[in-house]
Amino acid sequence: MFVTLACLLIAVELDDWEKAEAAHLSNIKQVTSGFVRAGEGYFAPDGKQIIFQAEEKDTGNPFYQIFVQDLESGKFRRVSPGDGKTTCSYFRPDGKKIIFASSHLDPDVKKKQDEEYKQREEDRKAGVRRNYRWDFDPHMAIFEANPDGTGMKPLTDGKGYHAEGSYSADGKQIVFCSNRDDAENFELYIMDADGKNVRKLTDAPKCYNGGPFFSPDGKRVIFRSDRKKKDHLQIYVIDADGKNEKALTDNPNGVHWGPYWYKDGKHIIYAAADHSDPKARPNYDLYWMNVETGKTTRLTYAPGADVLPVFSPDYKKLMWTSTRDGTKPAQLYIADFTPPKDE
């Protein structure tokens, strides 16, 4: 059953959005601060720490770096090199290693940082607010490191975009996005945790396939793709051996992305927004889906963007990236989660 986003959008008065969210989210708390912006966070296996990307203040680098933060104390440390762009960090299931993508080996890294600051200043003077658009940096590679950032080593090689990696539940495999075979083909690949034995998972050329995560049992992979309409991401699921690929959403006027599995392997959580009006700025909210029936439930109603949701190891908490009321830069939030009931 395909999801039509227009059918999901429920009119909620501004004063009522927090009440509407209370059905499934409670004790909502902001967990990152002191950054220009922060987002895309994932829990450590013990649930006591998180790893995420954030832009530091006044460092000479306007791009994301990777940080690990203790949830109880709030103390954090940068675990990436500090130069270039980074994204898509993740803890190995045993908690002894982390992975993330970084472009710090790009010989033009400093030049690109300076150019970004210059562009931001020009935008500020012109009163321009750029729409978010991800840069598929051709120097992005996946690195493994200790949780404190030491012992870093590359897991991918060759020029190209290699990023968006995550581990299987047993920690033996990593699924990731790469254009290693063709600059215009962003496909999914699976490799052993040490970077060896790379094999192609998807076969959808001339488009983007990314944001993959193994199901809890390791048999399937959930991901996003714009294969039907450029930049209009839809959600797909595929067996880990490349068989039985299926679209879970199919709305050419909407964007559906950032899917993440629930513990039962039958439900996912993801972000979606209506893009039917080119003059309107889309507002992303979080949705819950039964992947077998296609039934969906809206979870957030905030005026700002809510994206990139993930569950804690015990699946009792939800963490996501949000601007909440739409007036502040993105930060990470955590809430107690009550799953919708299938009826």
XYZ file of C-alpha atoms in Angstrom:
343
model
C 0.000 0.000 0.000
C 1.497 3.334 -1.042
C 1.348 6.359 1.220
C -0.130 9.616 -0.047
C 1.331 12.369 2.079
C -1.620 14.682 1.524
C -3.797 12.157 3.347
C -1.472 12.307 6.355
C -1.349 16.056 6.829
C -3.691 17.047 9.612
C -4.473 20.682 10.314
C -3.310 21.526 13.809
C -3.527 24.968 15.362
C -0.189 26.388 16.457
C -1.203 26.370 20.122
C -2.174 22.700 19.920
C 0.906 21.123 18.352
C 2.524 20.142 21.630
C -0.729 18.536 22.773
C -0.970 16.617 19.494
C 2.546 15.211 19.958
C 1.833 14.031 23.514
C 0.031 10.938 22.252
C 3.354 9.288 21.393
C 6.114 11.614 22.648
C 6.585 12.737 26.249
C 9.331 14.384 28.313
C 10.813 16.033 25.207
C 14.230 17.476 26.012
C 16.910 19.243 23.985
C 20.183 17.359 24.437
C 22.697 19.363 22.376
C 23.701 22.995 22.884
C 26.706 25.217 22.378
C 26.842 24.474 18.662
C 25.867 26.546 15.659
C 23.726 23.550 14.693
C 23.660 19.844 15.486
C 21.886 16.754 14.231
C 21.840 13.165 12.979
C 22.506 11.499 16.302
C 22.712 7.795 17.219
C 22.799 6.065 20.585
C 25.730 4.067 21.927
C 24.866 0.390 22.532
C 24.560 1.000 26.292
C 22.281 4.007 25.733
C 24.496 6.259 27.869
C 26.169 8.199 25.070
C 25.253 9.570 21.664
C 27.304 10.264 18.559
C 26.273 13.079 16.227
C 27.371 15.764 13.783
C 27.565 19.451 14.666
C 29.046 22.739 13.524
C 31.348 24.300 16.082
C 31.559 28.021 16.709
C 34.506 30.116 15.528
C 36.820 27.285 14.497
C 37.414 28.279 10.875
C 35.384 25.305 9.688
C 31.683 25.861 8.880
C 31.029 22.192 8.153
C 29.870 19.398 10.426
C 32.275 17.495 12.641
C 31.546 14.385 14.720
C 31.058 14.439 18.499
C 30.384 11.929 21.266
C 28.361 13.164 24.235
C 27.585 11.674 27.616
C 23.838 11.959 28.148
C 23.959 12.222 31.946
C 26.632 14.909 32.251
C 26.153 16.600 28.897
C 29.902 16.634 28.333
C 31.015 16.135 24.746
C 34.214 15.775 22.754
C 35.032 16.012 19.090
C 36.155 12.647 17.680
C 36.715 13.632 14.029
C 39.834 15.403 12.682
C 38.363 18.917 12.654
C 38.951 19.723 8.985
C 36.650 19.172 6.026
C 33.130 17.777 6.121
C 31.904 14.831 8.148
C 28.619 12.953 8.346
C 26.840 9.724 9.211
C 28.525 8.515 12.382
C 27.567 5.248 14.070
C 28.625 3.050 16.998
C 29.643 -0.534 16.390
C 27.187 -2.763 18.291
C 29.855 -3.795 20.822
C 30.597 -0.118 21.534
C 34.326 -0.538 20.930
C 34.516 1.281 17.582
C 32.769 4.056 15.706
C 32.513 4.872 12.015
C 31.902 8.157 10.226
C 32.492 9.700 6.825
C 34.994 12.521 6.382
C 36.549 14.617 3.609
C 39.518 15.826 5.679
C 42.024 14.297 3.212
C 40.778 16.576 0.410
C 43.781 18.730 -0.645
C 41.431 21.714 -1.089
C 39.765 21.348 2.291
C 40.771 24.800 3.605
C 39.734 26.500 0.374
C 36.275 24.950 0.528
C 35.838 26.030 4.133
C 36.738 29.629 3.263
C 34.388 29.576 0.263
C 31.488 28.446 2.447
C 32.036 31.294 4.907
C 32.188 33.754 2.002
C 28.950 32.408 0.535
C 27.197 32.648 3.884
C 28.215 36.296 4.209
C 26.942 37.040 0.706
C 23.660 35.289 1.523
C 23.330 37.295 4.722
C 23.821 40.610 2.939
C 21.348 39.638 0.225
C 18.795 38.357 2.708
C 18.895 34.923 1.111
C 18.041 31.728 2.980
C 19.444 28.751 1.124
C 17.392 25.591 0.959
C 19.108 22.581 2.474
C 20.933 20.490 -0.089
C 23.406 17.723 0.661
C 26.803 17.923 -1.010
C 28.064 14.591 -2.351
C 31.697 15.476 -1.774
C 33.993 13.410 -4.048
C 36.576 13.170 -1.264
C 34.234 11.645 1.320
C 35.461 8.335 2.756
C 34.349 6.104 5.628
C 36.697 5.847 8.609
C 36.786 3.620 11.668
C 38.067 4.917 15.017
C 38.001 4.256 18.722
C 35.095 5.982 20.507
C 37.459 8.767 21.604
C 38.590 9.421 18.023
C 41.989 7.757 18.287
C 43.187 4.952 16.042
C 41.400 6.292 12.984
C 41.798 4.342 9.753
C 39.986 4.353 6.391
C 37.580 1.553 5.473
C 36.974 2.757 1.906
C 39.422 3.835 -0.777
C 39.418 5.547 -4.142
C 38.087 8.960 -5.093
C 34.338 9.303 -4.849
C 31.557 9.661 -2.347
C 31.609 6.878 0.262
C 29.372 7.655 3.239
C 26.092 6.997 5.061
C 27.362 3.819 6.684
C 25.772 1.780 9.485
C 26.457 -1.611 11.063
C 24.404 -4.785 11.053
C 23.183 -5.824 14.509
C 25.972 -8.403 14.858
C 28.605 -5.817 13.924
C 29.981 -7.956 11.100
C 28.791 -5.865 8.140
C 28.432 -2.228 7.108
C 25.900 -1.000 4.551
C 26.706 2.312 2.869
C 26.197 4.626 -0.116
C 28.849 5.052 -2.793
C 29.402 6.119 -6.389
C 32.537 3.974 -6.592
C 31.520 2.376 -9.912
C 30.122 5.443 -11.686
C 30.144 9.105 -10.618
C 26.444 9.443 -11.480
C 25.318 6.229 -9.776
C 24.878 6.466 -6.017
C 24.183 2.861 -5.092
C 24.097 0.871 -1.868
C 26.912 -1.517 -1.012
C 27.635 -3.924 1.815
C 31.142 -4.581 3.096
C 32.623 -6.536 5.956
C 33.264 -4.460 9.064
C 36.970 -4.255 8.215
C 36.220 -2.731 4.784
C 36.833 -5.931 2.806
C 34.536 -7.992 0.578
C 32.551 -5.081 -0.895
C 29.456 -6.133 -2.836
C 26.767 -4.087 -4.555
C 23.256 -4.225 -3.085
C 21.063 -2.005 -5.293
C 20.897 -1.606 -9.056
C 19.194 1.712 -9.842
C 21.548 3.761 -12.023
C 21.546 7.529 -12.608
C 19.972 8.341 -9.249
C 20.650 8.429 -5.513
C 20.160 5.506 -3.129
C 21.235 6.195 0.440
C 20.586 6.361 4.166
C 20.564 2.550 4.600
C 19.998 0.582 7.805
C 19.893 -3.161 8.403
C 16.739 -4.551 9.996
C 17.214 -5.871 13.555
C 17.465 -9.438 12.244
C 19.920 -8.401 9.512
C 17.771 -9.816 6.709
C 16.575 -6.560 5.144
C 17.777 -3.015 4.488
C 15.631 0.113 4.597
C 16.767 3.124 2.544
C 15.757 6.203 0.548
C 15.979 6.855 -3.185
C 15.027 9.512 -5.746
C 14.915 7.073 -8.662
C 11.432 8.186 -9.791
C 11.849 11.974 -9.491
C 15.125 13.766 -8.794
C 15.508 14.977 -5.205
C 12.042 13.630 -4.307
C 13.112 10.840 -2.011
C 10.922 7.815 -1.391
C 11.435 4.922 1.018
C 12.370 1.422 -0.124
C 13.134 -1.906 1.503
C 15.296 -4.666 0.042
C 16.547 -8.040 1.229
C 20.195 -8.048 2.302
C 20.968 -10.325 -0.654
C 19.544 -7.789 -3.120
C 16.222 -9.534 -3.724
C 12.606 -8.474 -3.156
C 13.067 -4.720 -3.417
C 9.854 -2.822 -2.658
C 8.795 0.829 -2.545
C 7.065 1.763 0.704
C 6.132 5.281 -0.393
C 5.301 6.590 -3.844
C 4.319 10.247 -3.754
C 5.890 12.399 -6.501
C 4.840 15.572 -4.669
C 6.377 14.563 -1.359
C 9.773 13.758 0.105
C 10.084 10.769 2.442
C 13.484 10.063 3.982
C 15.515 9.102 7.044
C 13.802 5.738 7.716
C 14.861 3.767 10.800
C 13.721 0.348 12.012
C 11.714 -0.409 15.129
C 12.705 -3.508 17.139
C 10.002 -5.770 15.688
C 11.231 -5.358 12.103
C 7.634 -4.642 11.090
C 7.576 -0.896 11.668
C 9.746 2.063 10.725
C 9.900 5.718 11.640
C 10.805 8.388 9.087
C 10.428 12.061 8.084
C 8.196 13.408 5.325
C 7.020 16.711 3.881
C 4.700 17.938 1.160
C 6.567 19.524 -1.777
C 3.574 20.134 -4.043
C 3.746 23.940 -3.736
C 7.077 25.258 -5.078
C 6.448 28.630 -3.401
C 5.982 27.155 0.076
C 8.795 26.020 2.339
C 8.126 22.349 3.170
C 7.757 21.423 6.828
C 9.050 17.977 7.783
C 7.373 15.851 10.407
C 7.926 12.339 11.746
C 5.734 9.393 10.795
C 5.375 5.779 11.917
C 4.660 3.067 9.356
C 3.709 -0.591 9.373
C 5.841 -1.855 6.478
C 3.533 -4.808 5.875
C 0.243 -2.907 5.634
C 1.472 0.591 4.779
C -0.566 2.103 7.612
C 0.955 5.353 8.888
C 0.636 7.545 11.969
C 1.856 11.107 12.260
C 4.006 11.684 15.369
C 5.151 15.342 15.328
C 3.255 18.550 14.622
C 5.815 21.250 15.433
C 6.028 24.357 13.211
C 9.714 23.626 12.587
C 11.453 20.682 10.925
C 11.560 17.237 12.551
C 13.885 14.777 10.788
C 16.330 11.872 11.169
C 14.598 9.890 13.944
C 16.315 6.971 15.709
C 15.499 4.720 18.649
C 17.461 4.040 21.823
C 18.820 0.490 22.271
C 15.818 -0.439 24.430
C 13.443 1.290 21.983
C 11.848 3.287 24.810
C 13.236 6.622 23.667
C 13.297 8.503 20.391
C 16.003 10.935 19.321
C 15.687 13.227 16.327
C 16.941 16.453 14.752
C 14.603 19.403 15.065
C 14.162 23.156 14.913
C 10.984 22.644 16.986
C 9.196 26.032 16.722
C 11.053 26.881 13.515
C 12.908 29.903 14.910
C 16.075 28.202 16.151
C 18.900 26.260 14.464
C 18.616 22.477 14.455
C 19.583 20.565 17.592
C 19.036 17.044 18.904
C 16.016 16.178 21.037
C 15.106 13.049 23.016
C 11.657 11.944 24.169
C 10.000 8.940 25.761
C 8.260 7.022 22.998
C 4.896 5.274 23.009
C 4.400 3.365 19.738
C 1.068 3.732 17.939
C -1.198 0.704 18.026
C -2.058 -1.204 14.861
C -5.809 -1.485 14.536
